[in-house]
Every structure is written in C-alpha cells, then in structure tokens.
Short mmCIF file of C-alpha atoms and ligand atoms in Angstrom, two decimals:
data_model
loop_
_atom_site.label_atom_id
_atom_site.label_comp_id
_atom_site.label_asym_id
_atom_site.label_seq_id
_atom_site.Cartn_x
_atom_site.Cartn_y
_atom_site.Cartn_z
CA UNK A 21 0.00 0.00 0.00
CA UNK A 22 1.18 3.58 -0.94
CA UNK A 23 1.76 5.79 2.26
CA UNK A 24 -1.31 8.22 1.71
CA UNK A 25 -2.23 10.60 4.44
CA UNK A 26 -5.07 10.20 6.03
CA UNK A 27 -5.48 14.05 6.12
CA UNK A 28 -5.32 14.59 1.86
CA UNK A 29 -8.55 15.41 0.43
CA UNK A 30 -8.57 12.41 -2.05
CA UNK A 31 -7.89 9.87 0.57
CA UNK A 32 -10.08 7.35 0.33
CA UNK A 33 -10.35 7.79 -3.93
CA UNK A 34 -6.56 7.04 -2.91
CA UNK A 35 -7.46 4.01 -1.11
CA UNK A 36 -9.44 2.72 -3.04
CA UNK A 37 -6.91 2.72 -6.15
CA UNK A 38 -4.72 1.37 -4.02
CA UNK A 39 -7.13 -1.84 -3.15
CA UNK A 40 -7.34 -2.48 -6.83
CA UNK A 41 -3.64 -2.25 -7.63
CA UNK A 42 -3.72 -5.08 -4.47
CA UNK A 43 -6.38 -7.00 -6.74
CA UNK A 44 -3.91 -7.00 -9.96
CA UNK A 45 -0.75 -7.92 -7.56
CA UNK A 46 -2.65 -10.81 -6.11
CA UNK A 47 -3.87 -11.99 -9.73
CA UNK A 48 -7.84 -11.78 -8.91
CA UNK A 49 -8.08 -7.97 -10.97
CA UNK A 50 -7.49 -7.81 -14.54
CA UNK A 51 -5.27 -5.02 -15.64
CA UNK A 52 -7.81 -3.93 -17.66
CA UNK A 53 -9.72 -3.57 -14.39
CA UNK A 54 -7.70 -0.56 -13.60
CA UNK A 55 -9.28 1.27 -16.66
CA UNK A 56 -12.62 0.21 -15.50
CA UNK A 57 -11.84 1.56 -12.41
CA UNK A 58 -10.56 4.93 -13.41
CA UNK A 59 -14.02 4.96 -15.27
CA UNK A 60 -15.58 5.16 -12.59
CA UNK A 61 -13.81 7.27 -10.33
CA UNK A 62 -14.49 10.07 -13.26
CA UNK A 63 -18.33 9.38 -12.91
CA UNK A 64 -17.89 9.54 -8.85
CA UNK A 65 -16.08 12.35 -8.58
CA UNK A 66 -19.48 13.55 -10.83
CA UNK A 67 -21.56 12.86 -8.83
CA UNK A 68 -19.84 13.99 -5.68
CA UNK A 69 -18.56 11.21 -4.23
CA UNK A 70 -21.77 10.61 -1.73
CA UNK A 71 -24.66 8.06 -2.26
CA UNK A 72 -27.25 10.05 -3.99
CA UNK A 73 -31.11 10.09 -3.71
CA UNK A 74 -31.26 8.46 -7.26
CA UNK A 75 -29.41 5.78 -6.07
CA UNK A 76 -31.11 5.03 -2.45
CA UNK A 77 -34.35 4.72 -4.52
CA UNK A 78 -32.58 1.95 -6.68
CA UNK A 79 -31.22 0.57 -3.50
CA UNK A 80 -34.31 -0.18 -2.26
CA UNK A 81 -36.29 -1.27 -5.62
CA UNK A 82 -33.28 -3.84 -5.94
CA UNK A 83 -33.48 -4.87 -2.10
CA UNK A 84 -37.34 -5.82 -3.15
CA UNK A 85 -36.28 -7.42 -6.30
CA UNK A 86 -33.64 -9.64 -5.04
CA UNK A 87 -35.80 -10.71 -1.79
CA UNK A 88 -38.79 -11.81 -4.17
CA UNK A 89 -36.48 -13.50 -6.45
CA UNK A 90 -37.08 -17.29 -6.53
CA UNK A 91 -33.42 -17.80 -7.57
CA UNK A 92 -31.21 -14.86 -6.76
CA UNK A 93 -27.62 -15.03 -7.98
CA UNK A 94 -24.40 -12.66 -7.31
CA UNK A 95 -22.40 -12.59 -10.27
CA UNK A 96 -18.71 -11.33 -8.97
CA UNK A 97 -15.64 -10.26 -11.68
CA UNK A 98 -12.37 -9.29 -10.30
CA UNK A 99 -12.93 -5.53 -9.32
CA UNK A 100 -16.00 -6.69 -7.34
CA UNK A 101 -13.67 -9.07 -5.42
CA UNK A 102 -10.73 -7.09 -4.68
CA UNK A 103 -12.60 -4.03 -3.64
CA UNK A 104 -15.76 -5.51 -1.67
CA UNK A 105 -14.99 -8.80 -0.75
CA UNK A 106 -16.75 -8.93 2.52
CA UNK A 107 -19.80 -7.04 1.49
CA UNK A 108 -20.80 -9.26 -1.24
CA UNK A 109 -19.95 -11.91 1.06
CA UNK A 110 -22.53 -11.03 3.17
CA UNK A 111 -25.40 -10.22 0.28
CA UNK A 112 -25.05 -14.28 -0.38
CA UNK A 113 -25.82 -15.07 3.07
CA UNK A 114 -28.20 -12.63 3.88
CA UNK A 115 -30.18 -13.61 0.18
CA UNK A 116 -29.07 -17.19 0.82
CA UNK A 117 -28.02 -16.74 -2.63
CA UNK A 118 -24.51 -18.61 -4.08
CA UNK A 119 -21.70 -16.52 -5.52
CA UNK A 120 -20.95 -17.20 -8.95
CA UNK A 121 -17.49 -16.01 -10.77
CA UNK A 122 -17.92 -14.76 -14.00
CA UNK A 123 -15.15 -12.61 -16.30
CA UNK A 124 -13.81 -11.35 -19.35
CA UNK A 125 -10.40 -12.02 -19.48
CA UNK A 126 -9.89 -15.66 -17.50
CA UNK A 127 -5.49 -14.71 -18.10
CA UNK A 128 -3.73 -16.96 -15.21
CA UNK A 129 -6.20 -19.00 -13.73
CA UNK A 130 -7.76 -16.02 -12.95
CA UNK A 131 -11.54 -17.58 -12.13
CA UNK A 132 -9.58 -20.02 -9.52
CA UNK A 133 -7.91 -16.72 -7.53
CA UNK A 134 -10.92 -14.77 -7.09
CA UNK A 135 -12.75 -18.31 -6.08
CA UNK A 136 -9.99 -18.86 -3.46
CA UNK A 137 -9.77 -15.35 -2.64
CA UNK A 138 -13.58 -15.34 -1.66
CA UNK A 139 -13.51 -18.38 0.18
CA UNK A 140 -10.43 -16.75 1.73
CA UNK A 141 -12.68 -14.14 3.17
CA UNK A 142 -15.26 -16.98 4.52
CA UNK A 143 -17.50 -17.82 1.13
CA UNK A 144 -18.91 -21.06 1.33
CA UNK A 145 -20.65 -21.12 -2.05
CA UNK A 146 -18.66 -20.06 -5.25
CA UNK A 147 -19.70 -21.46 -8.20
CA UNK A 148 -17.79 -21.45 -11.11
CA UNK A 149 -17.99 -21.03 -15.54
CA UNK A 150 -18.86 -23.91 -16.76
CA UNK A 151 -19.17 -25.60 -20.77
CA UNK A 152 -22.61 -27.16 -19.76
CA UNK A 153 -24.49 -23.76 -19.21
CA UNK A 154 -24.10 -21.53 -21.78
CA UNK A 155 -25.79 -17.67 -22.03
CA UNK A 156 -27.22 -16.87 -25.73
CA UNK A 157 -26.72 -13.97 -27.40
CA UNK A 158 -23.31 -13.56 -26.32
CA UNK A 159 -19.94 -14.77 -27.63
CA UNK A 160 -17.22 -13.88 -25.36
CA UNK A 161 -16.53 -16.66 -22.41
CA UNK A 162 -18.72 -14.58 -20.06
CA UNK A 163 -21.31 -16.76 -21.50
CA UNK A 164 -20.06 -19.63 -20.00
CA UNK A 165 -21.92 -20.13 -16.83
CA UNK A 166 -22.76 -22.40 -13.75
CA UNK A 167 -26.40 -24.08 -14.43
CA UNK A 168 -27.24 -24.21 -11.35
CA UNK A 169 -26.14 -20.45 -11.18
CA UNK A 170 -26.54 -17.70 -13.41
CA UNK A 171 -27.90 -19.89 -16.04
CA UNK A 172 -30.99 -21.05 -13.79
CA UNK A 173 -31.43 -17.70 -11.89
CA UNK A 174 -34.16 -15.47 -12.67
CA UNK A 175 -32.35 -12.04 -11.03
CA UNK A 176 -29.15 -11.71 -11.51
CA UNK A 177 -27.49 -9.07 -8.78
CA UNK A 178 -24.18 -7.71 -11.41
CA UNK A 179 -21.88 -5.12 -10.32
CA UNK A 180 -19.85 -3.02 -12.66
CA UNK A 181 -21.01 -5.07 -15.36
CA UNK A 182 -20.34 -5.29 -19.42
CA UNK A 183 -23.57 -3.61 -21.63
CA UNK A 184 -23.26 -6.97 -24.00
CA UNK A 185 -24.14 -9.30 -21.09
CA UNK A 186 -26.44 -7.52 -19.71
CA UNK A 187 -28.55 -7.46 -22.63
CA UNK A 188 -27.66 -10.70 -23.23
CA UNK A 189 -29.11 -11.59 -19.57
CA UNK A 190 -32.34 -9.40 -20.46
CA UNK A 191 -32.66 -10.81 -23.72
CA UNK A 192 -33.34 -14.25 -21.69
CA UNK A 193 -35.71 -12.89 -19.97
CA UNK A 194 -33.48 -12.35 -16.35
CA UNK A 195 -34.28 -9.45 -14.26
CA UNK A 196 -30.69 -7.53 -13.81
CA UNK A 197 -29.84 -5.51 -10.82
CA UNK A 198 -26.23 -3.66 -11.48
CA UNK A 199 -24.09 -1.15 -9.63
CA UNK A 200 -22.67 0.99 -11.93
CA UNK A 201 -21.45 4.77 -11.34
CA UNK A 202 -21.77 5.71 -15.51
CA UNK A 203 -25.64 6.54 -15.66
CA UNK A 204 -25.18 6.49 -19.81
CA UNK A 205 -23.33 3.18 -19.94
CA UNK A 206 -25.40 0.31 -21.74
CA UNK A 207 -24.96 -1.60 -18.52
CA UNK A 208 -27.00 1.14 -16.65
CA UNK A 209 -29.48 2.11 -19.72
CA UNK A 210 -30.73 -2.00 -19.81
CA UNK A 211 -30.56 -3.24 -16.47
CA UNK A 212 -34.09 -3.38 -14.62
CA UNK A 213 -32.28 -1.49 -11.93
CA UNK A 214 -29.42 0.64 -11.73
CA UNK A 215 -27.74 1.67 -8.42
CA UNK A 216 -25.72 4.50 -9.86
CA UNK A 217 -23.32 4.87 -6.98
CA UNK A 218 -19.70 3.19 -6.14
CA UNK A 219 -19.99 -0.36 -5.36
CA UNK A 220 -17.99 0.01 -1.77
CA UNK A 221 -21.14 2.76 -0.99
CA UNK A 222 -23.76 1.33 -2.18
CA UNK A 223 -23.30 -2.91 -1.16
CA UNK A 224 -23.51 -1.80 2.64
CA UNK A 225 -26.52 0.28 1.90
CA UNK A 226 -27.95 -2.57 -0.08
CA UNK A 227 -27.69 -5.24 2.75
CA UNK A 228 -28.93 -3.30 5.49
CA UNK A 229 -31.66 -2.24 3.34
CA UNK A 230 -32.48 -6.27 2.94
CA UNK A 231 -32.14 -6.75 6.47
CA UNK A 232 -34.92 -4.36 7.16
CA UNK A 233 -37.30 -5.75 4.19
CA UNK A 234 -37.57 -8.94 5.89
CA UNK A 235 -38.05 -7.80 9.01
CA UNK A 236 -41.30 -6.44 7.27
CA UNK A 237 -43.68 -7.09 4.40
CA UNK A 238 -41.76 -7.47 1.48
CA UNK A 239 -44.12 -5.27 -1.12
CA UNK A 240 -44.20 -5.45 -4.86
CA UNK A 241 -45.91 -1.68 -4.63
CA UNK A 242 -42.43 -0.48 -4.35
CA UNK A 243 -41.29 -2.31 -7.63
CA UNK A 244 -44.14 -0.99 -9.45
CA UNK A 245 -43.78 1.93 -8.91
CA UNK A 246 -39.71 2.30 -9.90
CA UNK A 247 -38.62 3.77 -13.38
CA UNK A 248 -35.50 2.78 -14.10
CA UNK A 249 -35.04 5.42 -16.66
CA UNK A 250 -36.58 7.99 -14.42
CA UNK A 251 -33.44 7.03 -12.05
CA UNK A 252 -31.00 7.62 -15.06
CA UNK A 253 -32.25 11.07 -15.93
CA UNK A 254 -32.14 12.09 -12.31
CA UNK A 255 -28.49 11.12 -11.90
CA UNK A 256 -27.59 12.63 -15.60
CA UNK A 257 -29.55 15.85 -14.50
CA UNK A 258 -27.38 15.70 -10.79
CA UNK A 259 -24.06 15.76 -13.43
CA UNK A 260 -25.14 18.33 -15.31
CA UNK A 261 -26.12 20.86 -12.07
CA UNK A 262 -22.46 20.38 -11.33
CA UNK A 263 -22.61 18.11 -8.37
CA UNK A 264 -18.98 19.67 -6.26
CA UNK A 265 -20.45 23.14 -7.08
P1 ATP B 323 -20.87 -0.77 -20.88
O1 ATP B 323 -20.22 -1.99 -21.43
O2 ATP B 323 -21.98 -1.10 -19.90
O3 ATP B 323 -21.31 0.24 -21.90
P2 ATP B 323 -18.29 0.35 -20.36
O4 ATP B 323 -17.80 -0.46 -21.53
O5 ATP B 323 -18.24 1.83 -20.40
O6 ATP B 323 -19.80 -0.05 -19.98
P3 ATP B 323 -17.03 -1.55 -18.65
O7 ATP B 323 -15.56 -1.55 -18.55
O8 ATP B 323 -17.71 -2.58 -19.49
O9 ATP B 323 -17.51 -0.07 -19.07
O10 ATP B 323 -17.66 -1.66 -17.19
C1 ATP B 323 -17.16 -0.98 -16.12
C2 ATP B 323 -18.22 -0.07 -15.55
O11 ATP B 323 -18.08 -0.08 -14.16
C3 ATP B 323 -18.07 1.41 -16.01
O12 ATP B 323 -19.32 1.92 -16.39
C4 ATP B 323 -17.58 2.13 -14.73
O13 ATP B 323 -18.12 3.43 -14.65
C5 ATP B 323 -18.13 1.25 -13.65
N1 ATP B 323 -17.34 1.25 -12.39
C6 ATP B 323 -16.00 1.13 -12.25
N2 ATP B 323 -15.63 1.14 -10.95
C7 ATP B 323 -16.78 1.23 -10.24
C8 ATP B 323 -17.08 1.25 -8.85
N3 ATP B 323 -16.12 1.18 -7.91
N4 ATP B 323 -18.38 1.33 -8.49
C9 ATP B 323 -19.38 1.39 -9.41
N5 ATP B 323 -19.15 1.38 -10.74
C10 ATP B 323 -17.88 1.29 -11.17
MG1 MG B 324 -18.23 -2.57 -21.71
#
C-alpha cells in the first residue's frame, strides 16, 4: 500500500486505487480492471462522491427485487472481489443466494484466484464457468456459466457489469440488478435497476436495506412503482447541475 495521508482530500479515492492495484498484484483484478476503475472514479467524482437520492431509490427497488427473487444469484468479476470482498460476502448469506465467478479475461487461472480469494474471506458457495451452461446472445466466455447459477437464476445481482451481457441476460428474460457509477453506460441504460453509486457505498446500503425488508412485508408496490429510466435522468440531471459546485 502507498503511504497516503489520512489528512489529503482524495484519501479514500486514494485508497481505493490502491485496493485495486492489491487486486492485480494478487492476480484476482485484470489489468484492464484498472481502466474500469478509473471509469468510474471520473463518474464519482461527478456525482460527488456521496450516495445520492437516485441511487437510495434503486437501492431499495433492488433490495425488493432480489428478496422476491425465486433464484437470486451474485455474479462477482475481479474488481467486485478485490474491492468488496466482505460485502458481497454477506449479500449471499443474507439472500441465501450462491456466488458465482464470471469474467472477461480468465489470463492466469484467474476464475480459480478470485474463487480462493472469496472463500479466503469466509465464502462457502462459489460457483464457477462452466461448458454445460451456456448464455445466448453472447460470444465472449462470459457466456459460459454455472447451471445451477446464473444460467438457472431469474435475477441476476451484477456489479460493474459489461452492456453486451447484460442485454444478453435481459434478452433471456433475467431481471438484472447492477451497480454501476456511468448513468449512460449500456450496462446502466438495460438493467431493470441501476444503483448508480460506487460499489464500496452502495453494497452496505444494499444489505442493510435487505435486512430491514424482511423484518417487514416485502411489497411489490415499491417495484411498481420504480422507473429505471426515471433514475437515469435524475443522476444525468445531478451531473449536469455540477454536483462539487
Ligand atoms: P458498458 O459496457 O456497460 O457500456 P463500459 O464499456 O463503459 O460499460 P465496462 O468496462 O464494461 O464499461 O464496465 C465498467 C463499468 O463499471 C463502467 O461503467 C464504470 O463506470 C463502472 N465502475 C468502475 N468502478 C466502479 C465502482 N467502484 N463502483 C461502481 N461502478 C464502477
Ligand atoms: Mg463494456
């Protein structure tokens, strides 16, 4: 870890690069992760670094989706397991919901070291790509999935996800619930919801939000009521006020 001072005003955008340079070291984050990444920070330091109203009301139309879910799966890549290990950890055993690893470049036995590094941090349930289920509309090796996994699941919890699998997962008919700080990336225009906010915000919001849905009625009412797109010009119209002035 670089020796950043607690006291700089970018500290924890510091830290956070940081955590994903860890990711690449220990071989679970792409390199091309680190361009994700720096993607993202652009959109976060948009929207002003803080958890937005726009996204709260996604947080809470995805806690409702993912609790009436019959089969509720957590797709994780490498950024997702470097930065937020724990979190998503927990959103598997809160949803009693399996872990599934799923990437675009598998370099270096790359699906192995994010399985191990999950289990690491106390995952019993990581399933894994596999030839016998296969995603259609899609021809990169993110289509190969677990069948018991993404391939069976009918919502499909994605962080920081690629547009051409998430229309893929649309296209057969899978409810998609992504966290993704670019409101105009495909990713965020087809998912059913859309938590634009940074994944290390927003995954503690998210499981404390499920927490308190089952201690009460789960209700559809708040599902029909939710626009995704009304979400994405909120957060587009946030960006364009100038969120830091
Ligand atoms: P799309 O394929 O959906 O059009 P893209 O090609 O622009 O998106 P990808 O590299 O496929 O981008 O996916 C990475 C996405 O993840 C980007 O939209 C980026 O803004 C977002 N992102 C990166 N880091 C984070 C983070 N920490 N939290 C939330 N979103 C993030
Ligand atoms: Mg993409």
């Amino acid at each position: 870890m670089s020796d950043v001072p607690k006291s700089h005003p970018r500290y924890l955008s510091l830290t956070l690069r940081d955590t994903i340079v860890a990711g690449v070291e220990k071989g679970i984050t792409s390199i091309h992760g680190l361009i994700a990444h720096g993607r993202g920070e652009a959109y976060d330091y948009l929207i002003g670094e803080k958890t937005q109203p726009f996204a709260k009301t996604a947080i809470r139309a995805a806690a409702v989706m993912l609790c009436l879910a019959e089969h509720p799966i957590i797709s994780v890549n490498g950024n997702v397991a470097a930065l937020v290990p724990q979190d998503i950890i927990e959103l598997g055993q809160i949803l009693k919901a399996p872990l599934e690893v799923n990437i675009f470049h598998t370099e270096s036995g790359r699906e192995q070291k994010i399985q191990q590094h999950l289990q690491n941090h106390g995952a019993s349930d990581v399933l894994m790509p596999t030839t016998e289920g296969q995603l259609s509309y899609i021809d990169s090796n993110r289509k190969f999935v677990h069948p018991e996994g993404i391939f069976k699941a009918d919502v499909v919890f994605v962080p920081l996800e690629d547009g051409d699998r998430c229309e893929a997962l649309r296209k057969m008919g899978k409810d998609v619930v992504t966290v993704d700080l670019n409101p105009m990336s495909r990713t965020a225009k087809h998912a059913s919801v859309t938590i634009i906010d940074n994944v290390v915000r927003a995954l503690p919001l998210l499981c404390h939000e499920i927490k308190t849905l089952s201690e009460n009625a789960t209700t559809q009412k708040t599902l029909a009521h939710y626009s995704n797109e009304a979400v994405l010009k909120e957060a587009l119209q946030h960006i364009s006020r100038g969120a830091n002035g």
